[in-house]
């Protein structure tokens, strides 16, 4: 084979390796029961805020600690711990997408994506993403 053919094959193999690596790094959608990770991987958990249960946010004590209760799509209710400030209008959210993992019986979120009702047009939603601060 010519040198150019060998170089082209090596480039194709390297490209395939990069694509496979990238696909393996994407977070997966899960429920709380499946969001345990030994290797540090994070999962996306979709659910709704349990408004009857207590939310804890005390900016005078720790402005970067917010916790609340959420029910995932399987109906499992868990406490969520977020190392960041409480998002504005959090109580009005219709659906929450968390990125993080289970630590013991609590879900530790690194990001919160809220689906809030639109104030102006019916059936349209505004998404707000909040990241944890470390």
mmCIF file of C-alpha atoms in Angstrom:
data_model
loop_
_atom_site.group_PDB
_atom_site.id
_atom_site.type_symbol
_atom_site.label_atom_id
_atom_site.label_comp_id
_atom_site.label_asym_id
_atom_site.label_seq_id
_atom_site.Cartn_x
_atom_site.Cartn_y
_atom_site.Cartn_z
ATOM 1 C CA UNK A 1 0.000 0.000 0.000
ATOM 2 C CA UNK A 2 1.047 3.527 -0.579
ATOM 3 C CA UNK A 3 1.939 5.888 2.249
ATOM 4 C CA UNK A 4 -1.145 8.012 1.564
ATOM 5 C CA UNK A 5 -3.463 5.000 1.966
ATOM 6 C CA UNK A 6 -1.879 4.100 5.299
ATOM 7 C CA UNK A 7 -2.148 7.702 6.531
ATOM 8 C CA UNK A 8 -5.794 7.879 5.411
ATOM 9 C CA UNK A 9 -6.633 4.620 7.222
ATOM 10 C CA UNK A 10 -4.937 5.862 10.399
ATOM 11 C CA UNK A 11 -6.865 9.131 10.241
ATOM 12 C CA UNK A 12 -10.166 7.255 9.788
ATOM 13 C CA UNK A 13 -9.356 4.978 12.731
ATOM 14 C CA UNK A 14 -8.443 7.975 14.913
ATOM 15 C CA UNK A 15 -11.672 9.760 13.950
ATOM 16 C CA UNK A 16 -13.741 6.701 14.834
ATOM 17 C CA UNK A 17 -11.969 6.468 18.185
ATOM 18 C CA UNK A 18 -12.753 10.109 18.965
ATOM 19 C CA UNK A 19 -16.424 9.661 18.027
ATOM 20 C CA UNK A 20 -16.773 6.528 20.171
ATOM 21 C CA UNK A 21 -15.113 8.293 23.113
ATOM 22 C CA UNK A 22 -17.431 11.290 22.796
ATOM 23 C CA UNK A 23 -20.547 9.133 22.652
ATOM 24 C CA UNK A 24 -19.432 7.263 25.770
ATOM 25 C CA UNK A 25 -19.059 10.522 27.720
ATOM 26 C CA UNK A 26 -22.627 11.766 27.209
ATOM 27 C CA UNK A 27 -24.785 11.689 30.305
ATOM 28 C CA UNK A 28 -27.737 9.359 30.257
ATOM 29 C CA UNK A 29 -31.320 9.957 31.289
ATOM 30 C CA UNK A 30 -32.174 7.926 34.342
ATOM 31 C CA UNK A 31 -34.408 7.717 37.366
ATOM 32 C CA UNK A 32 -33.110 8.116 40.916
ATOM 33 C CA UNK A 33 -32.788 4.346 41.378
ATOM 34 C CA UNK A 34 -30.390 4.100 38.403
ATOM 35 C CA UNK A 35 -28.352 7.256 39.043
ATOM 36 C CA UNK A 36 -25.654 5.596 41.171
ATOM 37 C CA UNK A 37 -22.164 5.883 39.709
ATOM 38 C CA UNK A 38 -18.931 4.343 40.917
ATOM 39 C CA UNK A 39 -16.805 6.086 38.289
ATOM 40 C CA UNK A 40 -18.045 9.659 38.735
ATOM 41 C CA UNK A 41 -20.417 9.694 35.750
ATOM 42 C CA UNK A 42 -23.363 12.058 35.981
ATOM 43 C CA UNK A 43 -26.931 11.333 34.953
ATOM 44 C CA UNK A 44 -29.907 13.438 33.884
ATOM 45 C CA UNK A 45 -32.995 12.902 36.035
ATOM 46 C CA UNK A 46 -36.311 14.409 34.937
ATOM 47 C CA UNK A 47 -39.076 15.027 37.421
ATOM 48 C CA UNK A 48 -41.283 17.494 39.195
ATOM 49 C CA UNK A 49 -40.847 19.547 42.321
ATOM 50 C CA UNK A 50 -42.747 18.336 45.378
ATOM 51 C CA UNK A 51 -44.104 21.682 46.513
ATOM 52 C CA UNK A 52 -45.625 20.316 49.722
ATOM 53 C CA UNK A 53 -42.222 19.262 51.112
ATOM 54 C CA UNK A 54 -39.798 21.708 52.605
ATOM 55 C CA UNK A 55 -37.157 23.511 50.571
ATOM 56 C CA UNK A 56 -34.086 24.575 52.473
ATOM 57 C CA UNK A 57 -32.154 27.680 51.480
ATOM 58 C CA UNK A 58 -30.622 29.997 54.075
ATOM 59 C CA UNK A 59 -28.321 32.544 52.392
ATOM 60 C CA UNK A 60 -27.159 33.887 55.752
ATOM 61 C CA UNK A 61 -25.835 30.489 56.856
ATOM 62 C CA UNK A 62 -24.644 29.086 53.499
ATOM 63 C CA UNK A 63 -25.567 30.895 50.283
ATOM 64 C CA UNK A 64 -24.325 27.958 48.190
ATOM 65 C CA UNK A 65 -26.518 25.223 49.654
ATOM 66 C CA UNK A 66 -30.030 24.594 48.403
ATOM 67 C CA UNK A 67 -32.033 21.418 48.962
ATOM 68 C CA UNK A 68 -35.528 20.340 47.967
ATOM 69 C CA UNK A 69 -37.587 17.220 47.245
ATOM 70 C CA UNK A 70 -38.358 15.967 43.745
ATOM 71 C CA UNK A 71 -40.355 13.083 42.264
ATOM 72 C CA UNK A 72 -38.810 11.389 39.212
ATOM 73 C CA UNK A 73 -40.774 9.893 36.323
ATOM 74 C CA UNK A 74 -40.891 6.517 38.078
ATOM 75 C CA UNK A 75 -42.617 8.125 41.087
ATOM 76 C CA UNK A 76 -39.591 7.857 43.399
ATOM 77 C CA UNK A 77 -39.249 10.837 45.763
ATOM 78 C CA UNK A 78 -35.775 11.905 46.850
ATOM 79 C CA UNK A 79 -34.087 14.855 48.464
ATOM 80 C CA UNK A 80 -31.908 16.864 46.074
ATOM 81 C CA UNK A 81 -28.830 18.769 47.248
ATOM 82 C CA UNK A 82 -27.542 21.554 45.018
ATOM 83 C CA UNK A 83 -24.302 23.431 45.762
ATOM 84 C CA UNK A 84 -25.405 26.789 44.443
ATOM 85 C CA UNK A 85 -27.943 29.512 44.978
ATOM 86 C CA UNK A 86 -31.648 28.886 44.770
ATOM 87 C CA UNK A 87 -32.876 29.696 41.240
ATOM 88 C CA UNK A 88 -35.288 32.590 40.893
ATOM 89 C CA UNK A 89 -38.983 31.574 40.710
ATOM 90 C CA UNK A 90 -38.039 27.969 41.493
ATOM 91 C CA UNK A 91 -41.438 27.263 43.064
ATOM 92 C CA UNK A 92 -43.185 28.055 39.757
ATOM 93 C CA UNK A 93 -41.349 25.417 37.737
ATOM 94 C CA UNK A 94 -43.373 22.714 36.006
ATOM 95 C CA UNK A 95 -40.585 20.266 35.243
ATOM 96 C CA UNK A 96 -36.975 19.934 36.396
ATOM 97 C CA UNK A 97 -34.027 18.244 34.696
ATOM 98 C CA UNK A 98 -31.160 17.605 37.115
ATOM 99 C CA UNK A 99 -27.613 16.656 36.207
ATOM 100 C CA UNK A 100 -25.732 14.820 38.928
ATOM 101 C CA UNK A 101 -25.583 11.523 40.782
ATOM 102 C CA UNK A 102 -26.849 9.724 43.849
ATOM 103 C CA UNK A 103 -24.725 9.943 46.993
ATOM 104 C CA UNK A 104 -26.284 7.674 49.577
ATOM 105 C CA UNK A 105 -30.019 8.362 49.603
ATOM 106 C CA UNK A 106 -29.702 11.946 48.297
ATOM 107 C CA UNK A 107 -29.228 13.163 44.737
ATOM 108 C CA UNK A 108 -26.373 15.674 44.440
ATOM 109 C CA UNK A 109 -27.062 17.958 41.485
ATOM 110 C CA UNK A 110 -24.390 19.891 39.631
ATOM 111 C CA UNK A 111 -26.903 21.575 37.269
ATOM 112 C CA UNK A 112 -30.586 22.389 37.377
ATOM 113 C CA UNK A 113 -32.599 23.005 34.213
ATOM 114 C CA UNK A 114 -36.093 24.345 34.900
ATOM 115 C CA UNK A 115 -39.064 24.282 32.571
ATOM 116 C CA UNK A 116 -41.082 27.350 33.502
ATOM 117 C CA UNK A 117 -44.455 28.348 32.107
ATOM 118 C CA UNK A 118 -44.338 31.166 29.609
ATOM 119 C CA UNK A 119 -45.857 34.415 30.787
ATOM 120 C CA UNK A 120 -47.007 35.464 27.356
ATOM 121 C CA UNK A 121 -47.771 32.602 24.984
ATOM 122 C CA UNK A 122 -49.595 29.413 25.882
ATOM 123 C CA UNK A 123 -47.810 26.109 25.108
ATOM 124 C CA UNK A 124 -44.367 27.771 24.942
ATOM 125 C CA UNK A 125 -41.784 27.345 27.666
ATOM 126 C CA UNK A 126 -38.701 29.201 28.787
ATOM 127 C CA UNK A 127 -35.737 27.092 29.913
ATOM 128 C CA UNK A 128 -33.394 28.325 32.604
ATOM 129 C CA UNK A 129 -30.140 26.515 33.399
ATOM 130 C CA UNK A 130 -28.359 26.969 36.708
ATOM 131 C CA UNK A 131 -24.915 25.513 37.432
ATOM 132 C CA UNK A 132 -23.467 24.670 40.803
ATOM 133 C CA UNK A 133 -20.675 26.800 42.196
ATOM 134 C CA UNK A 134 -17.708 25.090 43.788
#
